[in-house]
mmCIF file of C-alpha atoms in Angstrom:
data_model
loop_
_atom_site.group_PDB
_atom_site.id
_atom_site.type_symbol
_atom_site.label_atom_id
_atom_site.label_comp_id
_atom_site.label_asym_id
_atom_site.label_seq_id
_atom_site.Cartn_x
_atom_site.Cartn_y
_atom_site.Cartn_z
ATOM 1 C CA MET A 742 -9.624 15.801 -28.519
ATOM 2 C CA GLU A 743 -6.400 17.240 -29.929
ATOM 3 C CA VAL A 744 -3.740 17.538 -27.243
ATOM 4 C CA SER A 745 -0.504 19.383 -28.001
ATOM 5 C CA VAL A 746 2.881 18.457 -26.611
ATOM 6 C CA THR A 747 2.820 21.724 -24.655
ATOM 7 C CA LEU A 748 -0.420 20.740 -22.910
ATOM 8 C CA TRP A 749 1.014 17.315 -22.058
ATOM 9 C CA VAL A 750 4.109 18.934 -20.550
ATOM 10 C CA LEU A 751 2.077 21.497 -18.584
ATOM 11 C CA THR A 752 -0.214 18.774 -17.251
ATOM 12 C CA ILE A 753 2.663 16.573 -16.090
ATOM 13 C CA VAL A 754 4.454 19.562 -14.536
ATOM 14 C CA GLY A 755 1.236 20.598 -12.774
ATOM 15 C CA LEU A 756 0.676 17.097 -11.380
ATOM 16 C CA ALA A 757 4.325 16.936 -10.284
ATOM 17 C CA ALA A 758 3.925 20.272 -8.481
ATOM 18 C CA LEU A 759 0.801 19.025 -6.666
ATOM 19 C CA ILE A 760 2.601 15.845 -5.654
ATOM 20 C CA ALA A 761 5.575 17.894 -4.423
ATOM 21 C CA VAL A 762 3.289 20.078 -2.283
ATOM 22 C CA ASP A 763 1.590 16.966 -0.894
ATOM 23 C CA PHE A 764 4.983 15.427 -0.101
ATOM 24 C CA PHE A 765 6.314 18.647 1.488
ATOM 25 C CA ILE A 766 3.298 18.995 3.785
ATOM 26 C CA GLY A 767 3.442 15.358 4.881
ATOM 27 C CA ARG A 768 7.237 14.994 4.873
ATOM 28 C CA LYS A 769 7.424 14.559 8.660
ATOM 29 C CA PRO A 770 6.301 11.056 9.720
ATOM 30 C CA HIS A 771 3.133 11.263 11.806
ATOM 31 C CA ASP A 772 -0.189 9.560 12.445
ATOM 32 C CA VAL A 773 -2.751 10.878 9.965
ATOM 33 C CA SER A 774 -5.943 12.078 11.642
ATOM 34 C CA ILE A 775 -9.423 11.674 10.176
ATOM 35 C CA LYS A 776 -9.637 15.463 9.833
ATOM 36 C CA GLU A 777 -6.387 15.702 7.852
ATOM 37 C CA ALA A 778 -7.346 12.781 5.618
ATOM 38 C CA GLY A 779 -10.799 14.262 5.042
ATOM 39 C CA ILE A 780 -9.446 17.684 4.073
ATOM 40 C CA TRP A 781 -6.950 16.258 1.573
ATOM 41 C CA THR A 782 -9.528 13.867 0.131
ATOM 42 C CA VAL A 783 -11.822 16.814 -0.557
ATOM 43 C CA VAL A 784 -8.895 18.816 -2.012
ATOM 44 C CA TRP A 785 -8.054 16.089 -4.550
ATOM 45 C CA ILE A 786 -11.697 15.610 -5.521
ATOM 46 C CA VAL A 787 -12.137 19.379 -5.974
ATOM 47 C CA LEU A 788 -8.976 19.524 -8.112
ATOM 48 C CA ALA A 789 -10.308 16.682 -10.261
ATOM 49 C CA CYS A 790 -13.647 18.488 -10.653
ATOM 50 C CA LEU A 791 -11.887 21.737 -11.599
ATOM 51 C CA PHE A 792 -9.839 19.872 -14.198
ATOM 52 C CA GLY A 793 -13.021 18.319 -15.599
ATOM 53 C CA LEU A 794 -14.689 21.753 -15.769
ATOM 54 C CA GLY A 795 -11.596 23.030 -17.587
ATOM 55 C CA LEU A 796 -12.057 20.270 -20.160
ATOM 56 C CA LEU A 797 -15.715 21.272 -20.466
ATOM 57 C CA VAL A 798 -14.837 24.922 -21.150
ATOM 58 C CA PHE A 799 -11.925 24.376 -23.525
ATOM 59 C CA GLY A 800 -12.686 20.935 -24.987
ATOM 60 C CA GLY A 801 -16.465 20.587 -24.890
ATOM 61 C CA GLY A 802 -18.953 18.254 -23.268
ATOM 62 C CA GLN A 803 -17.630 15.009 -24.763
ATOM 63 C CA PRO A 804 -14.090 15.131 -23.245
ATOM 64 C CA ALA A 805 -15.458 16.387 -19.919
ATOM 65 C CA GLY A 806 -18.048 13.603 -19.748
ATOM 66 C CA GLU A 807 -15.413 11.011 -20.596
ATOM 67 C CA PHE A 808 -13.094 12.360 -17.903
ATOM 68 C CA PHE A 809 -15.731 12.311 -15.164
ATOM 69 C CA ALA A 810 -16.905 8.816 -16.158
ATOM 70 C CA GLY A 811 -13.293 7.604 -16.207
ATOM 71 C CA PHE A 812 -12.408 9.332 -12.932
ATOM 72 C CA ILE A 813 -15.402 7.900 -11.057
ATOM 73 C CA THR A 814 -14.731 4.428 -12.455
ATOM 74 C CA GLU A 815 -11.043 4.523 -11.565
ATOM 75 C CA LYS A 816 -11.829 5.954 -8.128
ATOM 76 C CA SER A 817 -14.307 3.192 -7.382
ATOM 77 C CA LEU A 818 -11.904 0.516 -8.616
ATOM 78 C CA SER A 819 -9.087 2.057 -6.563
ATOM 79 C CA VAL A 820 -11.173 1.684 -3.400
ATOM 80 C CA ASP A 821 -10.941 -2.059 -3.994
ATOM 81 C CA ASN A 822 -7.141 -1.614 -3.939
ATOM 82 C CA LEU A 823 -7.390 -0.379 -0.372
ATOM 83 C CA PHE A 824 -8.411 -3.835 0.841
ATOM 84 C CA VAL A 825 -5.087 -5.181 -0.422
ATOM 85 C CA PHE A 826 -3.179 -2.163 0.933
ATOM 86 C CA VAL A 827 -4.563 -2.966 4.402
ATOM 87 C CA LEU A 828 -3.312 -6.549 4.049
ATOM 88 C CA ILE A 829 0.122 -5.326 2.911
ATOM 89 C CA MET A 830 0.421 -2.918 5.852
ATOM 90 C CA ALA A 831 -0.488 -5.731 8.247
ATOM 91 C CA LYS A 832 1.842 -8.217 6.542
ATOM 92 C CA PHE A 833 4.883 -5.947 6.929
ATOM 93 C CA ALA A 834 3.751 -4.479 10.294
ATOM 94 C CA VAL A 835 4.237 -0.905 9.059
ATOM 95 C CA PRO A 836 4.287 1.579 11.988
ATOM 96 C CA SER A 837 1.307 3.946 11.754
ATOM 97 C CA GLN A 838 3.492 7.072 11.535
ATOM 98 C CA TYR A 839 5.222 5.749 8.399
ATOM 99 C CA GLN A 840 2.145 4.550 6.535
ATOM 100 C CA GLN A 841 1.462 7.795 4.682
ATOM 101 C CA ARG A 842 5.075 7.911 3.381
ATOM 102 C CA VAL A 843 4.775 4.301 2.228
ATOM 103 C CA LEU A 844 1.521 5.016 0.413
ATOM 104 C CA LEU A 845 2.826 8.182 -1.251
ATOM 105 C CA ILE A 846 5.890 6.500 -2.773
ATOM 106 C CA GLY A 847 3.923 3.329 -3.544
ATOM 107 C CA VAL A 848 1.252 5.308 -5.386
ATOM 108 C CA LEU A 849 3.923 7.220 -7.347
ATOM 109 C CA ILE A 850 5.432 3.906 -8.474
ATOM 110 C CA ALA A 851 1.946 2.743 -9.453
ATOM 111 C CA LEU A 852 1.311 5.948 -11.422
ATOM 112 C CA VAL A 853 4.520 5.548 -13.437
ATOM 113 C CA LEU A 854 3.710 1.897 -14.191
ATOM 114 C CA ARG A 855 0.152 2.812 -15.195
ATOM 115 C CA ALA A 856 1.471 5.510 -17.543
ATOM 116 C CA ILE A 857 3.464 2.792 -19.314
ATOM 117 C CA PHE A 858 0.343 0.599 -19.494
ATOM 118 C CA ILE A 859 -1.700 3.491 -20.891
ATOM 119 C CA ALA A 860 0.889 4.281 -23.570
ATOM 120 C CA ALA A 861 1.019 0.620 -24.586
ATOM 121 C CA GLY A 862 -2.785 0.341 -24.596
ATOM 122 C CA ALA A 863 -3.182 3.466 -26.733
ATOM 123 C CA ALA A 864 -0.622 2.168 -29.253
ATOM 124 C CA ILE A 865 -2.348 -1.226 -29.478
ATOM 125 C CA ILE A 866 -5.807 0.339 -29.924
ATOM 126 C CA ALA A 867 -4.516 2.668 -32.638
ATOM 127 C CA SER A 868 -3.077 -0.287 -34.573
ATOM 128 C CA PHE A 869 -5.618 -3.061 -33.924
ATOM 129 C CA SER A 870 -9.306 -2.170 -33.546
ATOM 130 C CA TRP A 871 -10.158 -5.826 -32.815
ATOM 131 C CA VAL A 872 -8.433 -5.479 -29.442
ATOM 132 C CA PHE A 873 -11.740 -4.073 -28.139
ATOM 133 C CA TYR A 874 -13.144 -7.604 -28.373
ATOM 134 C CA LEU A 875 -10.332 -8.831 -26.108
ATOM 135 C CA PHE A 876 -10.749 -5.944 -23.665
ATOM 136 C CA GLY A 877 -14.503 -6.472 -23.515
ATOM 137 C CA ALA A 878 -14.234 -10.233 -22.995
ATOM 138 C CA PHE A 879 -11.549 -9.736 -20.334
ATOM 139 C CA LEU A 880 -13.694 -7.262 -18.380
ATOM 140 C CA ILE A 881 -16.734 -9.550 -18.502
ATOM 141 C CA TRP A 882 -14.566 -12.440 -17.273
ATOM 142 C CA THR A 883 -13.129 -10.212 -14.514
ATOM 143 C CA ALA A 884 -16.652 -9.215 -13.476
ATOM 144 C CA TRP A 885 -17.623 -12.874 -13.108
ATOM 145 C CA LYS A 886 -14.433 -13.578 -11.177
ATOM 146 C CA LEU A 887 -15.203 -10.719 -8.767
ATOM 147 C CA ILE A 888 -18.625 -12.198 -8.069
ATOM 148 C CA GLN A 889 -17.089 -15.596 -7.314
ATOM 149 C CA GLU A 890 -14.506 -14.029 -5.001
ATOM 150 C CA ALA A 891 -17.224 -12.050 -3.214
ATOM 151 C CA ARG A 892 -19.134 -15.283 -2.528
ATOM 152 C CA ALA A 893 -16.012 -17.086 -1.269
ATOM 153 C CA ASP A 894 -15.048 -17.063 2.381
ATOM 154 C CA ALA A 895 -12.350 -14.392 2.800
ATOM 155 C CA GLU A 896 -11.799 -14.717 6.532
ATOM 156 C CA ASP A 897 -8.267 -16.078 6.129
ATOM 157 C CA GLU A 898 -7.295 -13.776 3.274
ATOM 158 C CA GLU A 899 -3.613 -12.874 3.428
ATOM 159 C CA TYR A 900 -1.248 -10.947 1.188
ATOM 160 C CA GLU A 901 1.238 -13.042 -0.787
ATOM 161 C CA GLU A 902 4.370 -11.382 -2.151
ATOM 162 C CA ASN A 903 4.725 -11.439 -5.927
ATOM 163 C CA LYS A 904 7.682 -13.081 -7.690
ATOM 164 C CA LEU A 905 9.342 -9.758 -8.551
ATOM 165 C CA LEU A 906 9.345 -8.704 -4.901
ATOM 166 C CA LYS A 907 10.674 -12.057 -3.726
ATOM 167 C CA ALA A 908 13.478 -11.879 -6.319
ATOM 168 C CA ALA A 909 14.475 -8.390 -5.118
ATOM 169 C CA GLU A 910 14.539 -9.572 -1.508
ATOM 170 C CA ARG A 911 16.782 -12.533 -2.404
ATOM 171 C CA ARG A 912 19.090 -10.346 -4.488
ATOM 172 C CA PHE A 913 19.596 -7.457 -2.051
ATOM 173 C CA GLY A 914 18.505 -8.829 1.333
ATOM 174 C CA VAL A 915 16.185 -7.159 3.824
ATOM 175 C CA ALA A 916 16.964 -5.594 7.221
ATOM 176 C CA ASP A 917 15.377 -7.077 10.317
ATOM 177 C CA SER A 918 13.558 -3.922 11.361
ATOM 178 C CA TYR A 919 12.513 -0.448 10.234
ATOM 179 C CA HIS A 920 15.107 2.342 10.352
ATOM 180 C CA GLY A 921 12.946 5.449 10.214
ATOM 181 C CA THR A 922 12.239 6.429 6.620
ATOM 182 C CA LYS A 923 15.546 5.051 5.312
ATOM 183 C CA LEU A 924 15.280 2.782 2.271
ATOM 184 C CA TRP A 925 18.813 1.281 2.387
ATOM 185 C CA ILE A 926 21.183 0.598 5.282
ATOM 186 C CA GLN A 927 24.540 -1.072 5.884
ATOM 187 C CA GLN A 928 24.140 -4.370 7.742
ATOM 188 C CA ASN A 929 27.048 -6.724 8.410
ATOM 189 C CA GLY A 930 29.101 -4.884 5.828
ATOM 190 C CA LYS A 931 26.431 -5.304 3.142
ATOM 191 C CA ARG A 932 23.983 -2.758 1.713
ATOM 192 C CA VAL A 933 20.458 -4.139 2.196
ATOM 193 C CA MET A 934 16.905 -2.937 1.726
ATOM 194 C CA THR A 935 14.814 -1.846 4.679
ATOM 195 C CA PRO A 936 11.252 -3.122 5.184
ATOM 196 C CA MET A 937 10.177 0.441 4.265
ATOM 197 C CA LEU A 938 11.449 0.014 0.694
ATOM 198 C CA VAL A 939 10.009 -3.500 0.441
ATOM 199 C CA VAL A 940 6.498 -2.393 1.390
ATOM 200 C CA MET A 941 6.682 0.565 -1.025
ATOM 201 C CA LEU A 942 7.593 -1.808 -3.846
ATOM 202 C CA ALA A 943 4.837 -4.173 -2.716
ATOM 203 C CA ILE A 944 2.158 -1.487 -3.018
ATOM 204 C CA GLY A 945 3.501 -0.114 -6.306
ATOM 205 C CA THR A 946 3.850 -3.471 -8.052
ATOM 206 C CA THR A 947 0.611 -4.893 -6.648
ATOM 207 C CA ASP A 948 -1.261 -2.009 -8.266
ATOM 208 C CA VAL A 949 -0.116 -3.329 -11.657
ATOM 209 C CA LEU A 950 -2.462 -6.291 -11.148
ATOM 210 C CA PHE A 951 -5.361 -3.910 -10.599
ATOM 211 C CA ALA A 952 -4.341 -1.932 -13.692
ATOM 212 C CA LEU A 953 -4.986 -5.047 -15.772
ATOM 213 C CA ASP A 954 -8.724 -4.464 -15.382
ATOM 214 C CA SER A 955 -8.890 -0.719 -14.665
ATOM 215 C CA ILE A 956 -6.967 0.333 -17.807
ATOM 216 C CA PRO A 957 -9.189 -1.670 -20.224
ATOM 217 C CA ALA A 958 -12.206 -0.375 -18.276
ATOM 218 C CA ILE A 959 -11.364 3.278 -18.835
ATOM 219 C CA PHE A 960 -10.434 2.625 -22.470
ATOM 220 C CA GLY A 961 -13.993 1.360 -22.741
ATOM 221 C CA LEU A 962 -15.170 4.850 -21.788
ATOM 222 C CA THR A 963 -12.682 6.891 -23.801
ATOM 223 C CA GLN A 964 -9.875 6.192 -26.256
ATOM 224 C CA ASP A 965 -8.158 9.524 -25.577
ATOM 225 C CA PRO A 966 -4.785 8.771 -23.873
ATOM 226 C CA TYR A 967 -4.748 12.241 -22.297
ATOM 227 C CA ILE A 968 -8.089 11.707 -20.557
ATOM 228 C CA VAL A 969 -7.142 8.142 -19.589
ATOM 229 C CA PHE A 970 -3.899 9.336 -17.991
ATOM 230 C CA THR A 971 -5.351 12.335 -16.132
ATOM 231 C CA ALA A 972 -8.333 10.331 -14.815
ATOM 232 C CA ASN A 973 -5.935 7.686 -13.481
ATOM 233 C CA ALA A 974 -3.616 10.319 -12.010
ATOM 234 C CA PHE A 975 -6.346 12.138 -10.072
ATOM 235 C CA ALA A 976 -7.886 8.857 -8.895
ATOM 236 C CA LEU A 977 -4.554 7.490 -7.645
ATOM 237 C CA MET A 978 -3.218 10.667 -6.041
ATOM 238 C CA GLY A 979 -6.219 10.918 -3.748
ATOM 239 C CA LEU A 980 -5.941 7.263 -2.811
ATOM 240 C CA ARG A 981 -3.489 7.809 0.060
ATOM 241 C CA GLN A 982 -5.824 10.132 1.959
ATOM 242 C CA LEU A 983 -8.795 7.890 1.182
ATOM 243 C CA TYR A 984 -6.941 4.995 2.838
ATOM 244 C CA PHE A 985 -6.869 6.824 6.183
ATOM 245 C CA LEU A 986 -10.359 8.296 5.778
ATOM 246 C CA ILE A 987 -12.354 5.134 5.087
ATOM 247 C CA GLY A 988 -9.945 2.521 6.428
ATOM 248 C CA GLY A 989 -12.396 1.648 9.171
ATOM 249 C CA LEU A 990 -15.336 1.599 6.748
ATOM 250 C CA LEU A 991 -13.811 -0.863 4.276
ATOM 251 C CA LYS A 992 -15.168 -3.885 6.117
ATOM 252 C CA LYS A 993 -18.631 -2.357 5.956
ATOM 253 C CA LEU A 994 -18.603 -2.125 2.140
ATOM 254 C CA VAL A 995 -19.627 -5.775 1.891
ATOM 255 C CA HIS A 996 -21.308 -5.364 -1.503
ATOM 256 C CA LEU A 997 -18.507 -3.360 -3.149
ATOM 257 C CA SER A 998 -17.236 -6.327 -5.169
ATOM 258 C CA TYR A 999 -20.726 -6.906 -6.569
ATOM 259 C CA GLY A 1000 -20.991 -3.249 -7.570
ATOM 260 C CA LEU A 1001 -17.578 -3.276 -9.232
ATOM 261 C CA SER A 1002 -18.446 -6.488 -11.072
ATOM 262 C CA ILE A 1003 -21.589 -4.838 -12.482
ATOM 263 C CA ILE A 1004 -19.564 -1.805 -13.602
ATOM 264 C CA LEU A 1005 -16.835 -3.910 -15.224
ATOM 265 C CA GLY A 1006 -19.401 -6.160 -16.896
ATOM 266 C CA PHE A 1007 -21.301 -3.129 -18.184
ATOM 267 C CA ILE A 1008 -18.147 -1.551 -19.640
ATOM 268 C CA GLY A 1009 -17.178 -4.934 -21.106
ATOM 269 C CA VAL A 1010 -20.503 -5.090 -22.972
ATOM 270 C CA LYS A 1011 -19.965 -1.468 -24.073
ATOM 271 C CA LEU A 1012 -16.571 -2.407 -25.495
ATOM 272 C CA VAL A 1013 -17.953 -5.398 -27.403
ATOM 273 C CA LEU A 1014 -20.735 -3.245 -28.890
ATOM 274 C CA HIS A 1015 -18.152 -0.631 -29.891
ATOM 275 C CA ALA A 1016 -15.988 -3.318 -31.507
ATOM 276 C CA LEU A 1017 -18.985 -4.644 -33.449
ATOM 277 C CA HIS A 1018 -19.828 -1.112 -34.559
ATOM 278 C CA GLU A 1019 -16.235 -0.591 -35.750
ATOM 279 C CA SER A 1020 -16.503 -3.858 -37.699
ATOM 280 C CA GLY A 1021 -19.519 -2.545 -39.596
ATOM 281 C CA VAL A 1022 -22.231 -4.322 -37.623
ATOM 282 C CA HIS A 1023 -25.243 -2.100 -36.964
ATOM 283 C CA VAL A 1024 -25.623 -2.263 -33.180
ATOM 284 C CA PRO A 1025 -26.523 0.480 -30.698
ATOM 285 C CA GLU A 1026 -23.611 2.123 -28.900
ATOM 286 C CA ILE A 1027 -23.792 3.170 -25.259
ATOM 287 C CA SER A 1028 -23.315 6.905 -24.779
ATOM 288 C CA ILE A 1029 -21.066 8.519 -22.175
ATOM 289 C CA PRO A 1030 -23.943 10.230 -20.278
ATOM 290 C CA PHE A 1031 -25.737 6.881 -19.984
ATOM 291 C CA SER A 1032 -22.492 5.193 -18.850
ATOM 292 C CA LEU A 1033 -21.905 7.900 -16.251
ATOM 293 C CA GLY A 1034 -25.469 7.463 -14.958
ATOM 294 C CA VAL A 1035 -25.125 3.682 -14.673
ATOM 295 C CA ILE A 1036 -21.773 3.910 -12.865
ATOM 296 C CA CYS A 1037 -23.015 6.490 -10.334
ATOM 297 C CA THR A 1038 -26.275 4.612 -9.722
ATOM 298 C CA VAL A 1039 -24.490 1.301 -9.118
ATOM 299 C CA LEU A 1040 -22.034 2.884 -6.666
ATOM 300 C CA ILE A 1041 -24.777 4.678 -4.730
ATOM 301 C CA VAL A 1042 -26.980 1.587 -4.490
ATOM 302 C CA THR A 1043 -24.004 -0.609 -3.559
ATOM 303 C CA THR A 1044 -22.942 1.755 -0.779
ATOM 304 C CA ILE A 1045 -26.452 1.983 0.675
ATOM 305 C CA THR A 1046 -27.067 -1.783 0.616
ATOM 306 C CA SER A 1047 -23.592 -2.422 2.077
ATOM 307 C CA LEU A 1048 -24.182 -0.123 5.039
ATOM 308 C CA MET A 1049 -27.646 -1.622 5.621
ATOM 309 C CA ALA A 1050 -26.261 -5.175 5.520
ATOM 310 C CA SER A 1051 -23.367 -4.255 7.843
ATOM 311 C CA ARG A 1052 -25.746 -2.648 10.329
ATOM 312 C CA LYS A 1053 -28.009 -5.695 10.252
ATOM 313 C CA GLN A 1054 -25.052 -8.042 10.726
ATOM 314 C CA ALA A 1055 -23.734 -5.983 13.656
ATOM 315 C CA ALA A 1056 -27.155 -6.067 15.333
ATOM 316 C CA ALA A 1057 -27.335 -9.841 14.852
ATOM 317 C CA GLU A 1058 -23.881 -10.288 16.423
ATOM 318 C CA VAL A 1059 -24.856 -8.183 19.438
ATOM 319 C CA ALA A 1060 -28.044 -10.215 19.898
ATOM 320 C CA GLN A 1061 -26.064 -13.457 19.664
ATOM 321 C CA GLU A 1062 -23.545 -12.279 22.261
ATOM 322 C CA ARG A 1063 -26.356 -11.395 24.646
ATOM 323 C CA SER A 1064 -28.016 -14.779 24.176
ATOM 324 C CA GLU A 1065 -24.694 -16.556 24.845
ATOM 325 C CA ASP A 1066 -24.011 -14.493 27.980
ATOM 326 C CA ALA A 1067 -27.499 -15.041 29.434
ATOM 327 C CA PRO A 1068 -27.081 -18.748 30.457
ATOM 328 C CA LYS A 1069 -23.652 -17.986 31.906
ATOM 329 C CA ASP A 1070 -25.093 -15.223 34.085
ATOM 330 C CA SER A 1071 -27.827 -17.575 35.289
ATOM 331 C CA VAL A 1072 -25.283 -20.218 36.286
ATOM 332 C CA ASP A 1073 -23.205 -17.636 38.159
ATOM 333 C CA VAL A 1074 -26.269 -16.543 40.116
#
């Protein structure tokens, strides 16, 4: 798909305008209700669908299919980010009324960093076709790693600050408590960061780790930098509202890691087949409609089995509590 400089500029300006509206509406710190989060989640999904339909009308079925496949993949992978965001919020004890501001700025930092990753990835792919072998192998390895992590006991999982964040804290210092939405304050005659700025940087830089698998994954679905960027942008910008909407449901998505591992493994195989095809080897290539069908099916099945398993586990816990309370009641009598 040929994308002019004018279209790039208009797209970036349009996204910036949407972000500005989102920021203006939520500029006053407050606790986000389920209703508010639900409305904005639907708004961002509708905007993404309208953009995809625009690609269908003006670019054809191929770009539109690639966008929707990329958007759904990035959206599903971004849900996995929310688990870490919950840990970060708990680690820094972020007051509930400031969490949406933290997420907005953190996601903006993540979007800028991802844009750099996308530009670098597009340049590498344009110069070295063999990089698809590396991307494919990396995604298959990541899929296996996700399965191992899903099987491990994650009861004591805790967020650990990355080296960049620790270096910034040592260099500038951090205030003892939050000071509203301020990012810098004067403390003992020295300008120091507030915990608000630290947690924003934590969310933004942590997302880079997730981009290491999500960017190769979407390049496995499309090599068009414009589609890669817009799919990432729409997936990330709706992430803040999704955090408040399904925050309580995250623990119930017990099979999400398995679903994501299947998707990453599938795209990894797709990349390897594409690399073999580019090398002149006659192998079948996986089409975008088939990829879209596999991704949607895996997510639907994963969600259903997760909710069923969570319900079964909750019922078992209730039955166990009743059995433990029964002897105690008998003794009391």
